[in-house]
Amino acid sequence: MSEPVSPLNGASFKGFATIREIGPQGMITLRAAPQTKGLAAAVKAAIGTPLPERRSIARVEDRFCAWMSPDEYLLWLPHAAVDSALATLGEKLAGQHHMAVNVSDARAVFRIEGARADQVLRKLSPADPAALAPGEMRRTRLGQVPAAFWADDGGFTLVAFRSVAGYVVALLSQAARPGGEID
């Protein structure tokens, strides 16, 4: 596997909230019907997490499985562990209708932090970040692009397509400019 490259070289912005690209993360898109025989055991063997409930994330240390749709999960793990996890999924789900693809290089990941971090997302998305329960994630639009975000570690993590990473960091930075707070 080649060395991962950050789409924006760790771009960041400090306003009333801090925006920063967190760099390459290992990600696998897993498509399989929830009733697929052995699905939960395959995910547990591949990354160590259970399958999440609808619109939530199951997390164990630095790995998690996010529910993306009724037949889609996003597996998050260290970049170096992706090939091994894909092999495990293939082995455990052999003979079952599924698809597991390394999408690590197709995504950009951002952190939004600070006491008013939710305001950045409230300006850009129809999904209310303040309404998220712990472990809940939301697939939505950010400006004109698809994105997913969840609250964790005192802020929000946001995933978008790598092809629009520059647009996303510009949107987030503009929304976090001092003087633009929602009061």
Tab-separated table of N, CA and C in Angstrom, residues 7-174:
chain	number	residue	atom	x	y	z
A	7	PRO	N	-5.196	15.361	1.520
A	7	PRO	CA	-5.656	16.150	0.371
A	7	PRO	C	-5.283	17.625	0.446
A	8	LEU	N	-5.249	18.200	1.649
A	8	LEU	CA	-5.003	19.637	1.790
A	8	LEU	C	-3.781	19.936	2.660
A	9	ASN	N	-2.923	18.964	2.839
A	9	ASN	CA	-1.701	19.140	3.632
A	9	ASN	C	-1.967	19.685	5.033
A	10	GLY	N	-3.044	19.206	5.655
A	10	GLY	CA	-3.341	19.612	7.030
A	10	GLY	C	-3.877	21.027	7.156
A	11	ALA	N	-4.630	21.490	6.178
A	11	ALA	CA	-5.195	22.846	6.216
A	11	ALA	C	-5.942	23.087	7.522
A	12	SER	N	-5.866	24.331	8.008
A	12	SER	CA	-6.590	24.677	9.236
A	12	SER	C	-6.989	26.152	9.206
A	13	PHE	N	-7.943	26.493	10.064
A	13	PHE	CA	-8.418	27.872	10.200
A	13	PHE	C	-8.877	28.053	11.629
A	14	LYS	N	-8.505	29.183	12.246
A	14	LYS	CA	-8.938	29.477	13.604
A	14	LYS	C	-9.794	30.727	13.584
A	15	GLY	N	-11.055	30.550	13.903
A	15	GLY	CA	-12.006	31.651	14.027
A	15	GLY	C	-12.725	31.462	15.347
A	16	PHE	N	-14.040	31.659	15.385
A	16	PHE	CA	-14.764	31.387	16.620
A	16	PHE	C	-14.865	29.878	16.858
A	17	ALA	N	-14.528	29.088	15.839
A	17	ALA	CA	-14.337	27.641	15.946
A	17	ALA	C	-13.069	27.316	15.160
A	18	THR	N	-12.432	26.239	15.502
A	18	THR	CA	-11.225	25.811	14.793
A	18	THR	C	-11.588	24.727	13.791
A	19	ILE	N	-11.114	24.905	12.578
A	19	ILE	CA	-11.330	23.951	11.496
A	19	ILE	C	-9.960	23.362	11.161
A	20	ARG	N	-9.884	22.042	11.060
A	20	ARG	CA	-8.619	21.459	10.618
A	20	ARG	C	-8.860	20.144	9.890
A	21	GLU	N	-8.088	19.963	8.859
A	21	GLU	CA	-8.103	18.695	8.146
A	21	GLU	C	-7.274	17.729	8.984
A	22	ILE	N	-7.786	16.552	9.228
A	22	ILE	CA	-7.040	15.637	10.102
A	22	ILE	C	-6.224	14.608	9.339
A	23	GLY	N	-6.225	14.690	8.043
A	23	GLY	CA	-5.343	13.836	7.262
A	23	GLY	C	-5.929	12.479	6.943
A	24	PRO	N	-5.156	11.670	6.262
A	24	PRO	CA	-5.642	10.384	5.763
A	24	PRO	C	-6.094	9.442	6.885
A	25	GLN	N	-7.198	8.808	6.642
A	25	GLN	CA	-7.744	7.803	7.547
A	25	GLN	C	-8.080	6.568	6.721
A	26	GLY	N	-7.923	5.411	7.298
A	26	GLY	CA	-8.328	4.187	6.616
A	26	GLY	C	-9.839	4.075	6.634
A	27	MET	N	-10.444	3.847	5.485
A	27	MET	CA	-11.899	3.722	5.396
A	27	MET	C	-12.279	2.644	4.391
A	28	ILE	N	-13.279	1.885	4.762
A	28	ILE	CA	-13.828	0.846	3.888
A	28	ILE	C	-15.328	1.074	3.799
A	29	THR	N	-15.852	1.093	2.586
A	29	THR	CA	-17.295	1.070	2.398
A	29	THR	C	-17.692	-0.385	2.281
A	30	LEU	N	-18.606	-0.803	3.139
A	30	LEU	CA	-19.115	-2.168	3.126
A	30	LEU	C	-20.592	-2.116	2.781
A	31	ARG	N	-20.952	-2.752	1.673
A	31	ARG	CA	-22.357	-2.841	1.264
A	31	ARG	C	-22.805	-4.284	1.467
A	32	ALA	N	-23.842	-4.461	2.260
A	32	ALA	CA	-24.426	-5.782	2.510
A	32	ALA	C	-25.763	-5.578	3.197
A	33	ALA	N	-26.716	-6.390	2.858
A	33	ALA	CA	-28.021	-6.315	3.520
A	33	ALA	C	-27.841	-6.670	4.991
A	34	PRO	N	-28.594	-6.020	5.881
A	34	PRO	CA	-28.445	-6.286	7.319
A	34	PRO	C	-28.644	-7.751	7.683
A	35	GLN	N	-29.443	-8.478	6.902
A	35	GLN	CA	-29.689	-9.883	7.200
A	35	GLN	C	-28.629	-10.814	6.603
A	36	THR	N	-27.581	-10.270	6.007
A	36	THR	CA	-26.510	-11.085	5.445
A	36	THR	C	-25.927	-11.982	6.533
A	37	LYS	N	-25.887	-13.254	6.253
A	37	LYS	CA	-25.385	-14.236	7.217
A	37	LYS	C	-23.924	-13.933	7.556
A	38	GLY	N	-23.644	-13.776	8.834
A	38	GLY	CA	-22.284	-13.558	9.305
A	38	GLY	C	-21.795	-12.124	9.207
A	39	LEU	N	-22.663	-11.178	8.851
A	39	LEU	CA	-22.233	-9.785	8.673
A	39	LEU	C	-21.647	-9.205	9.963
A	40	ALA	N	-22.360	-9.328	11.053
A	40	ALA	CA	-21.882	-8.773	12.322
A	40	ALA	C	-20.560	-9.413	12.735
A	41	ALA	N	-20.445	-10.717	12.573
A	41	ALA	CA	-19.210	-11.414	12.939
A	41	ALA	C	-18.053	-10.985	12.041
A	42	ALA	N	-18.335	-10.719	10.766
A	42	ALA	CA	-17.291	-10.285	9.835
A	42	ALA	C	-16.753	-8.912	10.219
A	43	VAL	N	-17.641	-7.993	10.555
A	43	VAL	CA	-17.212	-6.643	10.966
A	43	VAL	C	-16.429	-6.732	12.265
A	44	LYS	N	-16.901	-7.532	13.193
A	44	LYS	CA	-16.206	-7.701	14.482
A	44	LYS	C	-14.794	-8.263	14.244
A	45	ALA	N	-14.674	-9.249	13.367
A	45	ALA	CA	-13.362	-9.844	13.073
A	45	ALA	C	-12.450	-8.868	12.339
A	46	ALA	N	-13.018	-8.053	11.467
A	46	ALA	CA	-12.214	-7.141	10.639
A	46	ALA	C	-11.725	-5.916	11.400
A	47	ILE	N	-12.596	-5.302	12.219
A	47	ILE	CA	-12.187	-4.059	12.891
A	47	ILE	C	-12.469	-4.038	14.393
A	48	GLY	N	-13.138	-5.079	14.904
A	48	GLY	CA	-13.334	-5.169	16.351
A	48	GLY	C	-14.548	-4.471	16.915
A	49	THR	N	-15.442	-3.983	16.053
A	49	THR	CA	-16.641	-3.296	16.540
A	49	THR	C	-17.882	-4.122	16.215
A	50	PRO	N	-18.954	-3.873	16.940
A	50	PRO	CA	-20.233	-4.463	16.529
A	50	PRO	C	-20.825	-3.655	15.374
A	51	LEU	N	-21.891	-4.158	14.784
A	51	LEU	CA	-22.630	-3.358	13.805
A	51	LEU	C	-23.401	-2.288	14.559
A	52	PRO	N	-23.453	-1.084	14.033
A	52	PRO	CA	-24.189	-0.012	14.714
A	52	PRO	C	-25.683	-0.077	14.431
A	53	GLU	N	-26.421	0.586	15.273
A	53	GLU	CA	-27.847	0.778	15.040
A	53	GLU	C	-28.014	1.833	13.943
A	54	ARG	N	-29.226	2.002	13.474
A	54	ARG	CA	-29.536	2.993	12.442
A	54	ARG	C	-29.046	4.382	12.866
A	55	ARG	N	-28.369	5.091	11.950
A	55	ARG	CA	-27.854	6.455	12.137
A	55	ARG	C	-26.911	6.586	13.334
A	56	SER	N	-26.158	5.543	13.604
A	56	SER	CA	-25.231	5.637	14.735
A	56	SER	C	-23.871	5.050	14.373
A	57	ILE	N	-22.974	5.158	15.338
A	57	ILE	CA	-21.606	4.693	15.186
A	57	ILE	C	-21.291	3.746	16.338
A	58	ALA	N	-20.684	2.613	16.007
A	58	ALA	CA	-20.168	1.696	17.025
A	58	ALA	C	-18.656	1.889	17.038
A	59	ARG	N	-18.096	2.232	18.202
A	59	ARG	CA	-16.677	2.589	18.276
A	59	ARG	C	-15.951	1.764	19.325
A	60	VAL	N	-14.760	1.308	18.956
A	60	VAL	CA	-13.844	0.652	19.877
A	60	VAL	C	-12.471	1.261	19.629
A	61	GLU	N	-12.022	2.068	20.570
A	61	GLU	CA	-10.736	2.778	20.483
A	61	GLU	C	-10.662	3.606	19.203
A	62	ASP	N	-9.699	3.326	18.319
A	62	ASP	CA	-9.515	4.141	17.117
A	62	ASP	C	-10.210	3.556	15.882
A	63	ARG	N	-11.117	2.622	16.101
A	63	ARG	CA	-11.846	1.990	14.993
A	63	ARG	C	-13.339	2.156	15.230
A	64	PHE	N	-14.059	2.360	14.150
A	64	PHE	CA	-15.508	2.393	14.303
A	64	PHE	C	-16.205	1.966	13.026
A	65	CYS	N	-17.457	1.627	13.204
A	65	CYS	CA	-18.327	1.266	12.098
A	65	CYS	C	-19.512	2.218	12.157
A	66	ALA	N	-19.758	2.933	11.070
A	66	ALA	CA	-20.858	3.896	11.002
A	66	ALA	C	-21.942	3.369	10.074
A	67	TRP	N	-23.189	3.477	10.513
A	67	TRP	CA	-24.343	3.139	9.677
A	67	TRP	C	-24.506	4.278	8.678
A	68	MET	N	-24.497	3.964	7.400
A	68	MET	CA	-24.644	4.990	6.369
A	68	MET	C	-25.994	4.917	5.661
A	69	SER	N	-26.546	3.722	5.527
A	69	SER	CA	-27.863	3.504	4.923
A	69	SER	C	-28.259	2.067	5.275
A	70	PRO	N	-29.471	1.639	4.924
A	70	PRO	CA	-29.888	0.296	5.327
A	70	PRO	C	-28.963	-0.839	4.888
A	71	ASP	N	-28.184	-0.635	3.832
A	71	ASP	CA	-27.268	-1.697	3.407
A	71	ASP	C	-25.827	-1.204	3.241
A	72	GLU	N	-25.469	-0.126	3.936
A	72	GLU	CA	-24.119	0.433	3.784
A	72	GLU	C	-23.537	0.838	5.136
A	73	TYR	N	-22.281	0.470	5.321
A	73	TYR	CA	-21.539	0.820	6.534
A	73	TYR	C	-20.203	1.430	6.130
A	74	LEU	N	-19.722	2.377	6.920
A	74	LEU	CA	-18.396	2.947	6.726
A	74	LEU	C	-17.530	2.449	7.871
A	75	LEU	N	-16.498	1.705	7.534
A	75	LEU	CA	-15.564	1.186	8.530
A	75	LEU	C	-14.353	2.107	8.563
A	76	TRP	N	-13.968	2.548	9.736
A	76	TRP	CA	-12.881	3.507	9.951
A	76	TRP	C	-11.819	2.795	10.774
A	77	LEU	N	-10.595	2.826	10.309
A	77	LEU	CA	-9.511	2.116	10.978
A	77	LEU	C	-8.183	2.722	10.561
A	78	PRO	N	-7.094	2.354	11.234
A	78	PRO	CA	-5.796	2.880	10.797
A	78	PRO	C	-5.539	2.527	9.326
A	79	HIS	N	-4.955	3.458	8.614
A	79	HIS	CA	-4.709	3.287	7.186
A	79	HIS	C	-3.948	1.994	6.889
A	80	ALA	N	-2.976	1.677	7.708
A	80	ALA	CA	-2.143	0.483	7.483
A	80	ALA	C	-2.907	-0.817	7.680
A	81	ALA	N	-4.065	-0.795	8.295
A	81	ALA	CA	-4.832	-2.005	8.578
A	81	ALA	C	-5.932	-2.288	7.547
A	82	VAL	N	-6.074	-1.441	6.540
A	82	VAL	CA	-7.167	-1.583	5.573
A	82	VAL	C	-7.073	-2.883	4.787
A	83	ASP	N	-5.909	-3.207	4.249
A	83	ASP	CA	-5.778	-4.417	3.429
A	83	ASP	C	-6.123	-5.669	4.222
A	84	SER	N	-5.666	-5.736	5.453
A	84	SER	CA	-5.958	-6.881	6.309
A	84	SER	C	-7.457	-6.979	6.605
A	85	ALA	N	-8.079	-5.836	6.887
A	85	ALA	CA	-9.522	-5.823	7.166
A	85	ALA	C	-10.315	-6.252	5.929
A	86	LEU	N	-9.909	-5.794	4.750
A	86	LEU	CA	-10.586	-6.212	3.518
A	86	LEU	C	-10.473	-7.713	3.308
A	87	ALA	N	-9.301	-8.261	3.572
A	87	ALA	CA	-9.105	-9.710	3.431
A	87	ALA	C	-9.999	-10.471	4.414
A	88	THR	N	-10.080	-9.983	5.643
A	88	THR	CA	-10.931	-10.628	6.648
A	88	THR	C	-12.394	-10.576	6.239
A	89	LEU	N	-12.851	-9.420	5.767
A	89	LEU	CA	-14.238	-9.302	5.313
A	89	LEU	C	-14.518	-10.268	4.157
A	90	GLY	N	-13.591	-10.345	3.204
A	90	GLY	CA	-13.758	-11.250	2.070
A	90	GLY	C	-13.840	-12.699	2.505
A	91	GLU	N	-13.003	-13.060	3.451
A	91	GLU	CA	-12.993	-14.435	3.969
A	91	GLU	C	-14.283	-14.740	4.735
A	92	LYS	N	-14.667	-13.858	5.631
A	92	LYS	CA	-15.836	-14.096	6.491
A	92	LYS	C	-17.165	-14.002	5.730
A	93	LEU	N	-17.183	-13.232	4.651
A	93	LEU	CA	-18.425	-13.064	3.888
A	93	LEU	C	-18.414	-13.820	2.558
A	94	ALA	N	-17.454	-14.724	2.396
A	94	ALA	CA	-17.364	-15.512	1.160
A	94	ALA	C	-18.701	-16.225	0.910
A	95	GLY	N	-19.181	-16.127	-0.318
A	95	GLY	CA	-20.436	-16.760	-0.689
A	95	GLY	C	-21.663	-15.918	-0.376
A	96	GLN	N	-21.470	-14.804	0.326
A	96	GLN	CA	-22.576	-13.900	0.653
A	96	GLN	C	-22.519	-12.693	-0.291
A	97	HIS	N	-23.688	-12.176	-0.645
A	97	HIS	CA	-23.737	-10.998	-1.521
A	97	HIS	C	-23.278	-9.771	-0.718
A	98	HIS	N	-22.133	-9.217	-1.097
A	98	HIS	CA	-21.588	-8.046	-0.404
A	98	HIS	C	-20.561	-7.361	-1.301
A	99	MET	N	-20.163	-6.175	-0.902
A	99	MET	CA	-19.084	-5.455	-1.562
A	99	MET	C	-18.319	-4.700	-0.481
A	100	ALA	N	-17.011	-4.841	-0.469
A	100	ALA	CA	-16.151	-4.110	0.465
A	100	ALA	C	-15.051	-3.447	-0.349
A	101	VAL	N	-14.939	-2.116	-0.227
A	101	VAL	CA	-14.013	-1.346	-1.053
A	101	VAL	C	-13.230	-0.369	-0.190
A	102	ASN	N	-11.934	-0.282	-0.439
A	102	ASN	CA	-11.073	0.706	0.223
A	102	ASN	C	-11.390	2.072	-0.376
A	103	VAL	N	-11.965	2.963	0.443
A	103	VAL	CA	-12.292	4.313	-0.017
A	103	VAL	C	-11.452	5.369	0.709
A	104	SER	N	-10.369	4.935	1.331
A	104	SER	CA	-9.523	5.846	2.109
A	104	SER	C	-9.077	7.056	1.302
A	105	ASP	N	-8.647	6.838	0.082
A	105	ASP	CA	-8.126	7.926	-0.737
A	105	ASP	C	-9.225	8.736	-1.418
A	106	ALA	N	-10.471	8.354	-1.224
A	106	ALA	CA	-11.578	9.068	-1.849
A	106	ALA	C	-12.254	10.036	-0.883
A	107	ARG	N	-11.773	10.110	0.345
A	107	ARG	CA	-12.427	10.922	1.371
A	107	ARG	C	-11.454	11.925	1.987
A	108	ALA	N	-12.006	13.032	2.443
A	108	ALA	CA	-11.264	14.020	3.235
A	108	ALA	C	-11.985	14.125	4.576
A	109	VAL	N	-11.213	14.290	5.645
A	109	VAL	CA	-11.781	14.301	6.989
A	109	VAL	C	-11.377	15.592	7.694
A	110	PHE	N	-12.346	16.217	8.351
A	110	PHE	CA	-12.130	17.493	9.037
A	110	PHE	C	-12.611	17.410	10.473
A	111	ARG	N	-12.003	18.224	11.335
A	111	ARG	CA	-12.468	18.419	12.708
A	111	ARG	C	-12.939	19.854	12.842
A	112	ILE	N	-14.042	20.028	13.539
A	112	ILE	CA	-14.580	21.344	13.870
A	112	ILE	C	-14.650	21.369	15.386
A	113	GLU	N	-13.894	22.281	16.002
A	113	GLU	CA	-13.779	22.276	17.460
A	113	GLU	C	-13.964	23.673	18.029
A	114	GLY	N	-14.323	23.716	19.285
A	114	GLY	CA	-14.509	24.972	19.984
A	114	GLY	C	-15.903	25.028	20.583
A	115	ALA	N	-16.098	25.995	21.482
A	115	ALA	CA	-17.366	26.118	22.196
A	115	ALA	C	-18.550	26.337	21.255
A	116	ARG	N	-18.307	26.924	20.087
A	116	ARG	CA	-19.394	27.197	19.140
A	116	ARG	C	-19.251	26.403	17.847
A	117	ALA	N	-18.619	25.263	17.929
A	117	ALA	CA	-18.402	24.433	16.737
A	117	ALA	C	-19.712	24.059	16.054
A	118	ASP	N	-20.752	23.823	16.836
A	118	ASP	CA	-22.040	23.450	16.239
A	118	ASP	C	-22.592	24.556	15.337
A	119	GLN	N	-22.248	25.813	15.627
A	119	GLN	CA	-22.752	26.922	14.815
A	119	GLN	C	-22.226	26.866	13.388
A	120	VAL	N	-21.008	26.391	13.218
A	120	VAL	CA	-20.435	26.271	11.878
A	120	VAL	C	-21.306	25.337	11.047
A	121	LEU	N	-21.637	24.192	11.607
A	121	LEU	CA	-22.449	23.217	10.883
A	121	LEU	C	-23.893	23.680	10.726
A	122	ARG	N	-24.429	24.376	11.705
A	122	ARG	CA	-25.806	24.870	11.614
A	122	ARG	C	-25.966	25.857	10.464
A	123	LYS	N	-24.919	26.597	10.145
A	123	LYS	CA	-24.982	27.552	9.037
A	123	LYS	C	-24.987	26.858	7.676
A	124	LEU	N	-24.406	25.668	7.599
A	124	LEU	CA	-24.153	25.034	6.309
A	124	LEU	C	-25.008	23.821	5.997
A	125	SER	N	-25.656	23.260	7.004
A	125	SER	CA	-26.360	22.001	6.824
A	125	SER	C	-27.782	22.085	7.361
A	126	PRO	N	-28.722	21.394	6.731
A	126	PRO	CA	-30.074	21.351	7.281
A	126	PRO	C	-30.171	20.458	8.519
A	127	ALA	N	-29.173	19.624	8.753
A	127	ALA	CA	-29.165	18.753	9.931
A	127	ALA	C	-28.650	19.552	11.128
A	128	ASP	N	-29.355	19.475	12.244
A	128	ASP	CA	-28.978	20.234	13.439
A	128	ASP	C	-27.966	19.449	14.257
A	129	PRO	N	-26.713	19.900	14.304
A	129	PRO	CA	-25.697	19.163	15.054
A	129	PRO	C	-25.972	19.125	16.550
A	130	ALA	N	-26.681	20.118	17.066
A	130	ALA	CA	-26.982	20.146	18.497
A	130	ALA	C	-27.980	19.057	18.876
A	131	ALA	N	-28.695	18.529	17.906
A	131	ALA	CA	-29.695	17.496	18.170
A	131	ALA	C	-29.109	16.083	18.142
A	132	LEU	N	-27.828	15.959	17.831
A	132	LEU	CA	-27.219	14.629	17.761
A	132	LEU	C	-27.041	14.033	19.150
A	133	ALA	N	-27.477	12.809	19.303
A	133	ALA	CA	-27.226	12.068	20.543
A	133	ALA	C	-25.798	11.517	20.490
A	134	PRO	N	-25.199	11.208	21.632
A	134	PRO	CA	-23.863	10.597	21.614
A	134	PRO	C	-23.870	9.328	20.757
A	135	GLY	N	-22.873	9.215	19.887
A	135	GLY	CA	-22.772	8.058	19.012
A	135	GLY	C	-23.661	8.103	17.779
A	136	GLU	N	-24.345	9.226	17.571
A	136	GLU	CA	-25.216	9.370	16.405
A	136	GLU	C	-24.487	10.155	15.325
A	137	MET	N	-24.692	9.767	14.073
A	137	MET	CA	-24.095	10.502	12.967
A	137	MET	C	-25.184	10.898	11.992
A	138	ARG	N	-24.857	11.856	11.156
A	138	ARG	CA	-25.825	12.364	10.201
A	138	ARG	C	-25.189	12.446	8.824
A	139	ARG	N	-25.854	11.871	7.833
A	139	ARG	CA	-25.496	12.086	6.424
A	139	ARG	C	-26.369	13.229	5.948
A	140	THR	N	-25.747	14.200	5.292
A	140	THR	CA	-26.488	15.400	4.918
A	140	THR	C	-25.771	16.087	3.771
A	141	ARG	N	-26.117	17.314	3.544
A	141	ARG	CA	-25.411	18.157	2.587
A	141	ARG	C	-24.745	19.278	3.360
A	142	LEU	N	-23.580	19.629	2.912
A	142	LEU	CA	-22.848	20.756	3.473
A	142	LEU	C	-22.674	21.723	2.314
A	143	GLY	N	-23.412	22.816	2.343
A	143	GLY	CA	-23.444	23.659	1.152
A	143	GLY	C	-24.052	22.833	0.031
A	144	GLN	N	-23.302	22.594	-1.009
A	144	GLN	CA	-23.809	21.845	-2.159
A	144	GLN	C	-23.232	20.442	-2.288
A	145	VAL	N	-22.543	19.941	-1.254
A	145	VAL	CA	-21.903	18.636	-1.382
A	145	VAL	C	-22.373	17.670	-0.287
A	146	PRO	N	-22.380	16.371	-0.607
A	146	PRO	CA	-22.727	15.391	0.422
A	146	PRO	C	-21.626	15.305	1.472
A	147	ALA	N	-22.046	15.086	2.702
A	147	ALA	CA	-21.096	14.951	3.812
A	147	ALA	C	-21.760	14.149	4.918
A	148	ALA	N	-20.956	13.708	5.852
A	148	ALA	CA	-21.460	13.047	7.056
A	148	ALA	C	-20.702	13.646	8.228
A	149	PHE	N	-21.401	13.804	9.378
A	149	PHE	CA	-20.710	14.304	10.565
A	149	PHE	C	-21.294	13.697	11.822
A	150	TRP	N	-20.485	13.731	12.862
A	150	TRP	CA	-20.891	13.244	14.167
A	150	TRP	C	-20.125	14.011	15.230
A	151	ALA	N	-20.707	14.043	16.422
A	151	ALA	CA	-20.071	14.706	17.562
A	151	ALA	C	-19.184	13.686	18.272
A	152	ASP	N	-17.974	14.118	18.615
A	152	ASP	CA	-17.084	13.292	19.426
A	152	ASP	C	-15.939	14.131	19.963
A	153	ASP	N	-15.428	13.733	21.088
A	153	ASP	CA	-14.239	14.359	21.676
A	153	ASP	C	-14.329	15.892	21.733
A	154	GLY	N	-15.494	16.426	22.094
A	154	GLY	CA	-15.645	17.868	22.260
A	154	GLY	C	-15.750	18.667	20.985
A	155	GLY	N	-16.054	18.038	19.896
A	155	GLY	CA	-16.207	18.735	18.622
A	155	GLY	C	-16.968	17.857	17.650
A	156	PHE	N	-16.725	18.066	16.366
A	156	PHE	CA	-17.393	17.296	15.330
A	156	PHE	C	-16.357	16.797	14.340
A	157	THR	N	-16.562	15.593	13.840
A	157	THR	CA	-15.771	15.044	12.746
A	157	THR	C	-16.666	15.050	11.523
A	158	LEU	N	-16.114	15.495	10.409
A	158	LEU	CA	-16.869	15.601	9.163
A	158	LEU	C	-16.109	14.888	8.056
A	159	VAL	N	-16.811	14.079	7.285
A	159	VAL	CA	-16.225	13.357	6.156
A	159	VAL	C	-16.920	13.825	4.888
A	160	ALA	N	-16.124	14.120	3.865
A	160	ALA	CA	-16.656	14.522	2.559
A	160	ALA	C	-15.783	13.892	1.474
A	161	PHE	N	-16.220	13.994	0.252
A	161	PHE	CA	-15.410	13.474	-0.846
A	161	PHE	C	-14.133	14.295	-0.989
A	162	ARG	N	-13.060	13.618	-1.265
A	162	ARG	CA	-11.754	14.263	-1.437
A	162	ARG	C	-11.780	15.275	-2.593
A	163	SER	N	-12.553	14.983	-3.613
A	163	SER	CA	-12.594	15.860	-4.791
A	163	SER	C	-13.131	17.248	-4.471
A	164	VAL	N	-13.840	17.394	-3.361
A	164	VAL	CA	-14.391	18.698	-2.978
A	164	VAL	C	-13.780	19.207	-1.670
A	165	ALA	N	-12.628	18.668	-1.278
A	165	ALA	CA	-12.002	19.029	-0.006
A	165	ALA	C	-11.701	20.526	0.081
A	166	GLY	N	-11.212	21.119	-0.989
A	166	GLY	CA	-10.915	22.555	-0.978
A	166	GLY	C	-12.173	23.386	-0.772
A	167	TYR	N	-13.240	23.007	-1.433
A	167	TYR	CA	-14.526	23.692	-1.279
A	167	TYR	C	-15.022	23.558	0.161
A	168	VAL	N	-14.923	22.346	0.725
A	168	VAL	CA	-15.413	22.100	2.081
A	168	VAL	C	-14.622	22.904	3.104
A	169	VAL	N	-13.306	22.926	3.010
A	169	VAL	CA	-12.528	23.692	3.992
A	169	VAL	C	-12.815	25.189	3.845
A	170	ALA	N	-13.049	25.656	2.621
A	170	ALA	CA	-13.397	27.074	2.424
A	170	ALA	C	-14.768	27.381	3.041
A	171	LEU	N	-15.739	26.502	2.846
A	171	LEU	CA	-17.060	26.689	3.454
A	171	LEU	C	-16.965	26.734	4.981
A	172	LEU	N	-16.286	25.735	5.538
A	172	LEU	CA	-16.156	25.659	6.994
A	172	LEU	C	-15.432	26.882	7.551
A	173	SER	N	-14.366	27.289	6.889
A	173	SER	CA	-13.590	28.446	7.346
A	173	SER	C	-14.410	29.729	7.281
A	174	GLN	N	-15.141	29.911	6.202
A	174	GLN	CA	-15.988	31.104	6.071
A	174	GLN	C	-17.062	31.118	7.160
